[in-house]
Short mmCIF file of C-alpha atoms in Angstrom, two decimals:
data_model
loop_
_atom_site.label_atom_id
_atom_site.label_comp_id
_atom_site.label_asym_id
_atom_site.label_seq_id
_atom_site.Cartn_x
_atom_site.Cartn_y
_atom_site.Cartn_z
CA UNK A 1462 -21.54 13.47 -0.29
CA UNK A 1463 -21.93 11.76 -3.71
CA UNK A 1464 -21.75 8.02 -3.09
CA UNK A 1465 -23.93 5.74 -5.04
CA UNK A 1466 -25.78 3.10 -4.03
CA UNK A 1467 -26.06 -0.32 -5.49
CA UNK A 1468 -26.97 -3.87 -5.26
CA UNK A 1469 -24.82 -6.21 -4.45
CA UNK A 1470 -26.22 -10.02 -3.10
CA UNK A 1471 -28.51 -9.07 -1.18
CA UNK A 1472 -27.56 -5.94 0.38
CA UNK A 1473 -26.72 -2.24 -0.85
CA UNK A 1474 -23.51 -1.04 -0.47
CA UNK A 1475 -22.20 2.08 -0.83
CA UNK A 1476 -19.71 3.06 -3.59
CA UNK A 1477 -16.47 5.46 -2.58
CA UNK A 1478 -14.47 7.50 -5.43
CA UNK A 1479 -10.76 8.28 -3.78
CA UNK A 1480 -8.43 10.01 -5.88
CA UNK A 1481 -4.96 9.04 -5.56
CA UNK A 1482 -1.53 8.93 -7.29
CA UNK A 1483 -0.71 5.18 -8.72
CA UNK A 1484 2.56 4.77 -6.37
CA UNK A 1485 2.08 3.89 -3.34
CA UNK A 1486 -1.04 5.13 -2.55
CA UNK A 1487 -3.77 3.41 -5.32
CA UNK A 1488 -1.91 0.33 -4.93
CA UNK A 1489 -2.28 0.51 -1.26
CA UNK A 1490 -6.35 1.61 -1.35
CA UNK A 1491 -7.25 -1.57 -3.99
CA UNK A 1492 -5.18 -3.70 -1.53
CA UNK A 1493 -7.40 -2.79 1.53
CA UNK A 1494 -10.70 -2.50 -0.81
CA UNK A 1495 -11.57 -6.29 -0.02
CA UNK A 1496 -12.02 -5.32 3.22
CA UNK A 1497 -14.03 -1.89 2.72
CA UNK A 1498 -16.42 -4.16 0.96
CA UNK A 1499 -16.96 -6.39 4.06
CA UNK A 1500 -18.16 -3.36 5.36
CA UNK A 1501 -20.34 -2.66 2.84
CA UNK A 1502 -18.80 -0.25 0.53
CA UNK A 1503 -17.32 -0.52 -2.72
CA UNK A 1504 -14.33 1.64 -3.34
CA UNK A 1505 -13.24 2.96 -6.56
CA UNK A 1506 -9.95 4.41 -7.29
CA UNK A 1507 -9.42 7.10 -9.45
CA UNK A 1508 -5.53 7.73 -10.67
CA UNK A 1509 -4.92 11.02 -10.94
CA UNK A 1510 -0.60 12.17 -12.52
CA UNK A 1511 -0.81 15.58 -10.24
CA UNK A 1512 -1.50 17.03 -7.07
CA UNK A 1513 -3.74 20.00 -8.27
CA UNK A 1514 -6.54 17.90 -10.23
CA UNK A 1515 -7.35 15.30 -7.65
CA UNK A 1516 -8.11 18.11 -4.97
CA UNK A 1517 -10.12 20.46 -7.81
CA UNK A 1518 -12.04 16.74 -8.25
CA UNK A 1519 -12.69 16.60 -4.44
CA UNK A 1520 -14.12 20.15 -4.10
CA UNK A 1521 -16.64 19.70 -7.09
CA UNK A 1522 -17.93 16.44 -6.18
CA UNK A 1523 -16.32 14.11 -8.99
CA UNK A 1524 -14.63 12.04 -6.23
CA UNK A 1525 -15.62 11.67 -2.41
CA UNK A 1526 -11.73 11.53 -0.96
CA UNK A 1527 -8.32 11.74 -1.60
CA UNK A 1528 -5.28 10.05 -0.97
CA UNK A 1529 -1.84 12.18 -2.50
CA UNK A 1530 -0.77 14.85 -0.76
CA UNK A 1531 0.43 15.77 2.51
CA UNK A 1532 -0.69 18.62 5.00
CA UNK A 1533 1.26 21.17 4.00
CA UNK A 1534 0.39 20.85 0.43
CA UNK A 1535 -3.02 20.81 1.14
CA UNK A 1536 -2.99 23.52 3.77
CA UNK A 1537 -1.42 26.08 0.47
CA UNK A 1538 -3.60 25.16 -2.19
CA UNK A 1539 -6.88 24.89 -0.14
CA UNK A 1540 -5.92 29.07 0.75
CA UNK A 1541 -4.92 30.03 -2.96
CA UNK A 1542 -7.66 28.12 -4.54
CA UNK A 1543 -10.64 28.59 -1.68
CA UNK A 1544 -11.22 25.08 -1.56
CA UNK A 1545 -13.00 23.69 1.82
CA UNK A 1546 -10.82 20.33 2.30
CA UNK A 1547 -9.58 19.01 5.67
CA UNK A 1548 -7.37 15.99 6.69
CA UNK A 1549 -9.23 12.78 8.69
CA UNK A 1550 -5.96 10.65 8.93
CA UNK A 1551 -2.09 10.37 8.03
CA UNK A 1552 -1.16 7.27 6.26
CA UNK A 1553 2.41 7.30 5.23
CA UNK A 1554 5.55 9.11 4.65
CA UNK A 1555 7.23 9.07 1.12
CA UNK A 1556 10.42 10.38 2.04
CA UNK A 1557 11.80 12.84 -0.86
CA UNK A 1558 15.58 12.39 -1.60
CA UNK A 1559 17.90 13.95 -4.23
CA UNK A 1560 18.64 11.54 -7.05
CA UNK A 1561 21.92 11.61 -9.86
CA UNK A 1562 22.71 9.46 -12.80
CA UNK A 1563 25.85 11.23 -13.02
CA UNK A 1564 27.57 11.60 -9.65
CA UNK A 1565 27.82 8.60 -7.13
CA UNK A 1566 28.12 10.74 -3.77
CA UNK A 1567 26.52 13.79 -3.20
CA UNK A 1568 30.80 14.90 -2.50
CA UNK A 1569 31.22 15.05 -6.11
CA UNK A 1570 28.49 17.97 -7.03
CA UNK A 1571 30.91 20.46 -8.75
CA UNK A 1572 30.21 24.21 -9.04
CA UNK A 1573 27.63 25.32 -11.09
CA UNK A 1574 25.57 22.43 -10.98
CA UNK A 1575 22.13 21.84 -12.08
CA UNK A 1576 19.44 21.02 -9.52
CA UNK A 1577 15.70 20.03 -10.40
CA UNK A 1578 13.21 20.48 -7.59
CA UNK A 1579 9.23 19.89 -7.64
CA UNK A 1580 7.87 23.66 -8.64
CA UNK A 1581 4.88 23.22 -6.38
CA UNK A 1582 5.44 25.72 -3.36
CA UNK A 1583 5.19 23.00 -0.49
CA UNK A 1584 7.59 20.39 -2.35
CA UNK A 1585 9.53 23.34 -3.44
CA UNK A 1586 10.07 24.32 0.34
CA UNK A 1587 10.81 20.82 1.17
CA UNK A 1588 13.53 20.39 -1.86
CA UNK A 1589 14.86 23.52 -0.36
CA UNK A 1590 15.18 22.64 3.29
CA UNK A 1591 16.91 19.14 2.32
CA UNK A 1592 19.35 20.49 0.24
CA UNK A 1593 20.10 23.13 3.25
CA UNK A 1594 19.90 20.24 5.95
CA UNK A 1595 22.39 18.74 3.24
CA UNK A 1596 24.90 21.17 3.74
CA UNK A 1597 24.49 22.21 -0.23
CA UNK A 1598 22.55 26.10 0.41
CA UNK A 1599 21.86 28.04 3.18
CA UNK A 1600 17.88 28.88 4.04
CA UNK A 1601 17.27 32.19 6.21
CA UNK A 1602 14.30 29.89 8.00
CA UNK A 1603 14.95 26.02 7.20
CA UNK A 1604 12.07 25.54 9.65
CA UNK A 1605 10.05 27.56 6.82
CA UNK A 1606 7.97 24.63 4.85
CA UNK A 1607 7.16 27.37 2.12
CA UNK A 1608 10.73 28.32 1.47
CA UNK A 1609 11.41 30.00 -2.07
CA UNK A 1610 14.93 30.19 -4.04
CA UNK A 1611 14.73 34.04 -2.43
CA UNK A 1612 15.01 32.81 1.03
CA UNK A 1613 18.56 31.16 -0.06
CA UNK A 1614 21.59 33.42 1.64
CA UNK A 1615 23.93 31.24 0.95
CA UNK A 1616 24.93 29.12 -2.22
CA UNK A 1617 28.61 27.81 -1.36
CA UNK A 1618 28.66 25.98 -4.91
CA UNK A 1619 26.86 28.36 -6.90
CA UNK A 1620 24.25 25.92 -7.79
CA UNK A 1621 21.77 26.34 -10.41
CA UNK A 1622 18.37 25.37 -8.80
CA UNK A 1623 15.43 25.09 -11.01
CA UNK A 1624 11.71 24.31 -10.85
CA UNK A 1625 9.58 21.15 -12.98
CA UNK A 1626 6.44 19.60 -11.85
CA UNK A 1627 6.82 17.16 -10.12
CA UNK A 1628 5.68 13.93 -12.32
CA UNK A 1629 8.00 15.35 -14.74
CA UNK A 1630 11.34 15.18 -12.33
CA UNK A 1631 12.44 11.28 -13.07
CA UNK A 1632 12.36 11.86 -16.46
CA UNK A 1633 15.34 14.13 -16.30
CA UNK A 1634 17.87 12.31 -14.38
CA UNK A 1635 20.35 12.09 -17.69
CA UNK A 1636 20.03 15.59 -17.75
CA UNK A 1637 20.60 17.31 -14.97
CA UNK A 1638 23.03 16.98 -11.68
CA UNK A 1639 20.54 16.30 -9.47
CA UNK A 1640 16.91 16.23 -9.34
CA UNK A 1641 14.92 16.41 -5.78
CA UNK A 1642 12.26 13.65 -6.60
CA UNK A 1643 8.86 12.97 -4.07
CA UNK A 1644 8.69 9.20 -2.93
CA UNK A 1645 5.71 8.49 -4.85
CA UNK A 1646 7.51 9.49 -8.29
CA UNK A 1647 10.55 7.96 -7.42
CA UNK A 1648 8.62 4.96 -7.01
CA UNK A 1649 6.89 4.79 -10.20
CA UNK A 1650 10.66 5.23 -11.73
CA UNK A 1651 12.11 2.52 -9.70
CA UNK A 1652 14.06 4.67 -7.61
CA UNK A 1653 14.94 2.97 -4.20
CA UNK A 1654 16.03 5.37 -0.73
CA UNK A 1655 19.23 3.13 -1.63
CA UNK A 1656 19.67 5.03 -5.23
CA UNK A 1657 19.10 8.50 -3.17
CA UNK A 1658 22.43 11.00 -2.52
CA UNK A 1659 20.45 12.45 0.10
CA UNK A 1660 17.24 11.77 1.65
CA UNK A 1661 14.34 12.49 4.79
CA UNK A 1662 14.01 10.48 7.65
CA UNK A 1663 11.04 9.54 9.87
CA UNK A 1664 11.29 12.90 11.37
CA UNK A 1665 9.28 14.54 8.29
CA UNK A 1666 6.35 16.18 9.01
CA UNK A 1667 5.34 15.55 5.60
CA UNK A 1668 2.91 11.96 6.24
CA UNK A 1669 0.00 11.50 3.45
CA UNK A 1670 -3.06 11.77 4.43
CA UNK A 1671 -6.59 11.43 3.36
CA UNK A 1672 -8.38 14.29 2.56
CA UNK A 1673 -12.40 14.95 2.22
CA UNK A 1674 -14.91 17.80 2.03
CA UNK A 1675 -15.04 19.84 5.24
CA UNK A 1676 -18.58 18.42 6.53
CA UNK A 1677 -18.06 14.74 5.38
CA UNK A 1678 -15.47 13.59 8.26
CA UNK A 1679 -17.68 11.79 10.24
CA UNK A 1680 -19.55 9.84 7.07
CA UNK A 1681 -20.01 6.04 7.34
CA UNK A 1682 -17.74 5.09 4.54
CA UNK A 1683 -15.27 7.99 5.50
CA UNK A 1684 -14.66 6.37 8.90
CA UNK A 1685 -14.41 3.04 7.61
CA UNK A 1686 -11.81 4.13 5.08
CA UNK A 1687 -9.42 5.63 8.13
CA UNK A 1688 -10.33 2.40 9.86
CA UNK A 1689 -8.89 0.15 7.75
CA UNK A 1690 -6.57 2.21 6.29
CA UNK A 1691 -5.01 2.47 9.94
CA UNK A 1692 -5.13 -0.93 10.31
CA UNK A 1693 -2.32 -3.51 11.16
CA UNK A 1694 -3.28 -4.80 8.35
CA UNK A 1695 -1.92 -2.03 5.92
CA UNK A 1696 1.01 -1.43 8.60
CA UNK A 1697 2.40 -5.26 7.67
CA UNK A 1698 1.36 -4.13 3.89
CA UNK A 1699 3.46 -0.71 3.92
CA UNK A 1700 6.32 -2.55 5.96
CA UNK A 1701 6.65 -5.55 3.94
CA UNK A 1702 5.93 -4.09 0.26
CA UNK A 1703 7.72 -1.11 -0.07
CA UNK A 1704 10.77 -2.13 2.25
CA UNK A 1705 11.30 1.27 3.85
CA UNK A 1706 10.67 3.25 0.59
CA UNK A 1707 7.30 3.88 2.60
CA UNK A 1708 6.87 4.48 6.57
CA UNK A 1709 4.14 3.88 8.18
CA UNK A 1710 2.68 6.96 10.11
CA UNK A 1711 -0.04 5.81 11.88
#
């Protein structure tokens, strides 16, 4: 594992790279770093915009952890890309709701209509199965989390779905009907659950987690990451900072 070793007073600590997306989860690692270096370890946080980068990081060595994805996600991209990552703890959900600048309730979607989803296959799925659980398309399996546009058997309202990465999905509100946006971006927007037409609940299976190198689970500064990251301490944090925009799932 490549953490570095320093001075600091007059002890060494230990230095932790995490990747992680700037909303929620960066803010919420540099609020619980004070107490990571009580422990002895100094965390930095590297931002990463995507969800591809920050796990191609993790498998070469550039970072020791990551914090911006969730288990599905990582469960596709560590099979199409061969990459040997595995979960140590769940953090967080960011539920993922369908947001409009140009309809008020999700009643008013007129035929034909435009709707943006995330083109990565595990947000794709999950765009997919709200919009069915929404009563908006009908999924063969809407217990599939990979669902694809073929899987649709029913589109009531002939909706025109299309796929954008992710990052990219706030940014075309004005344009479209609706766009199905992930917590995190919504976040960086200054979307609220309140400004969603439609939106998960608790029941999600979609939590963050934190992700390492198969092999490095049981490292010192690993567990003390989960630790604290699992702490009452961050539950208050979550509850009181992002006012349900953020669950705890821990």
């Amino acid at each position: 594992m490549s953490i570095a070793l320093f001075f600091v007073g007059f002890a060494y600590a230990e230095k932790l790279k995490v990747g992680a997306t700037p909303v929620p989860q960066a803010q919420m690692l540099r609020f619980i770093a004070p107490d990571l270096q009580k422990a002895g370890i100094e965390l930095e946080v590297v931002e990463f915009t995507d969800y591809v980068l920050p796990n191609i990081a993790l498998n070469e060595k550039s970072i020791d952890a990551n914090f911006m994805q969730h288990r599905p996600f990582l469960d596709k991209i560590s099979a199409d890309r061969k990459l040997d990552l595995v979960s140590v703890a769940q953090i967080h959900i960011e539920p993922i709701g369908g947001y409009s600048k140009r309809i008020k309730d999700i009643k008013d979607l007129k035929n034909g209509a435009t709707i943006l989803i995330p083109n990565d296959p595990t947000n794709g799925g999950r765009a997919l199965i709200l919009l069915h659980n929404n009563g908006l398309i009908k999924l063969k399996d809407s217990n599939n989390l990979n669902a694809k546009e073929a899987d649709i058997i029913d589109n009531p309202k002939k909706l025109k779905i299309k796929a954008l990465e992710a990052a990219l999905l706030p940014k075309t509100l004005q344009d479209v009907d609706l766009a199905v946006i992930n917590g995190n971006y919504a976040l960086q927007a200054n979307l609220t659950a309140k400004d969603a037409l439609i939106i998960e609940d608790s029941r999600s299976p979609y939590a963050n987690i934190i992700v390492v190198r198969s092999g490095d689970e049981n490292n010192k500064a690993i567990l003390e990451l989960k630790k604290v990251m699992q702490s009452k301490k961050m539950k208050d944090f979550i509850e009181k900072t992002y006012k349900g925009e953020v669950i705890p799932a821990f």
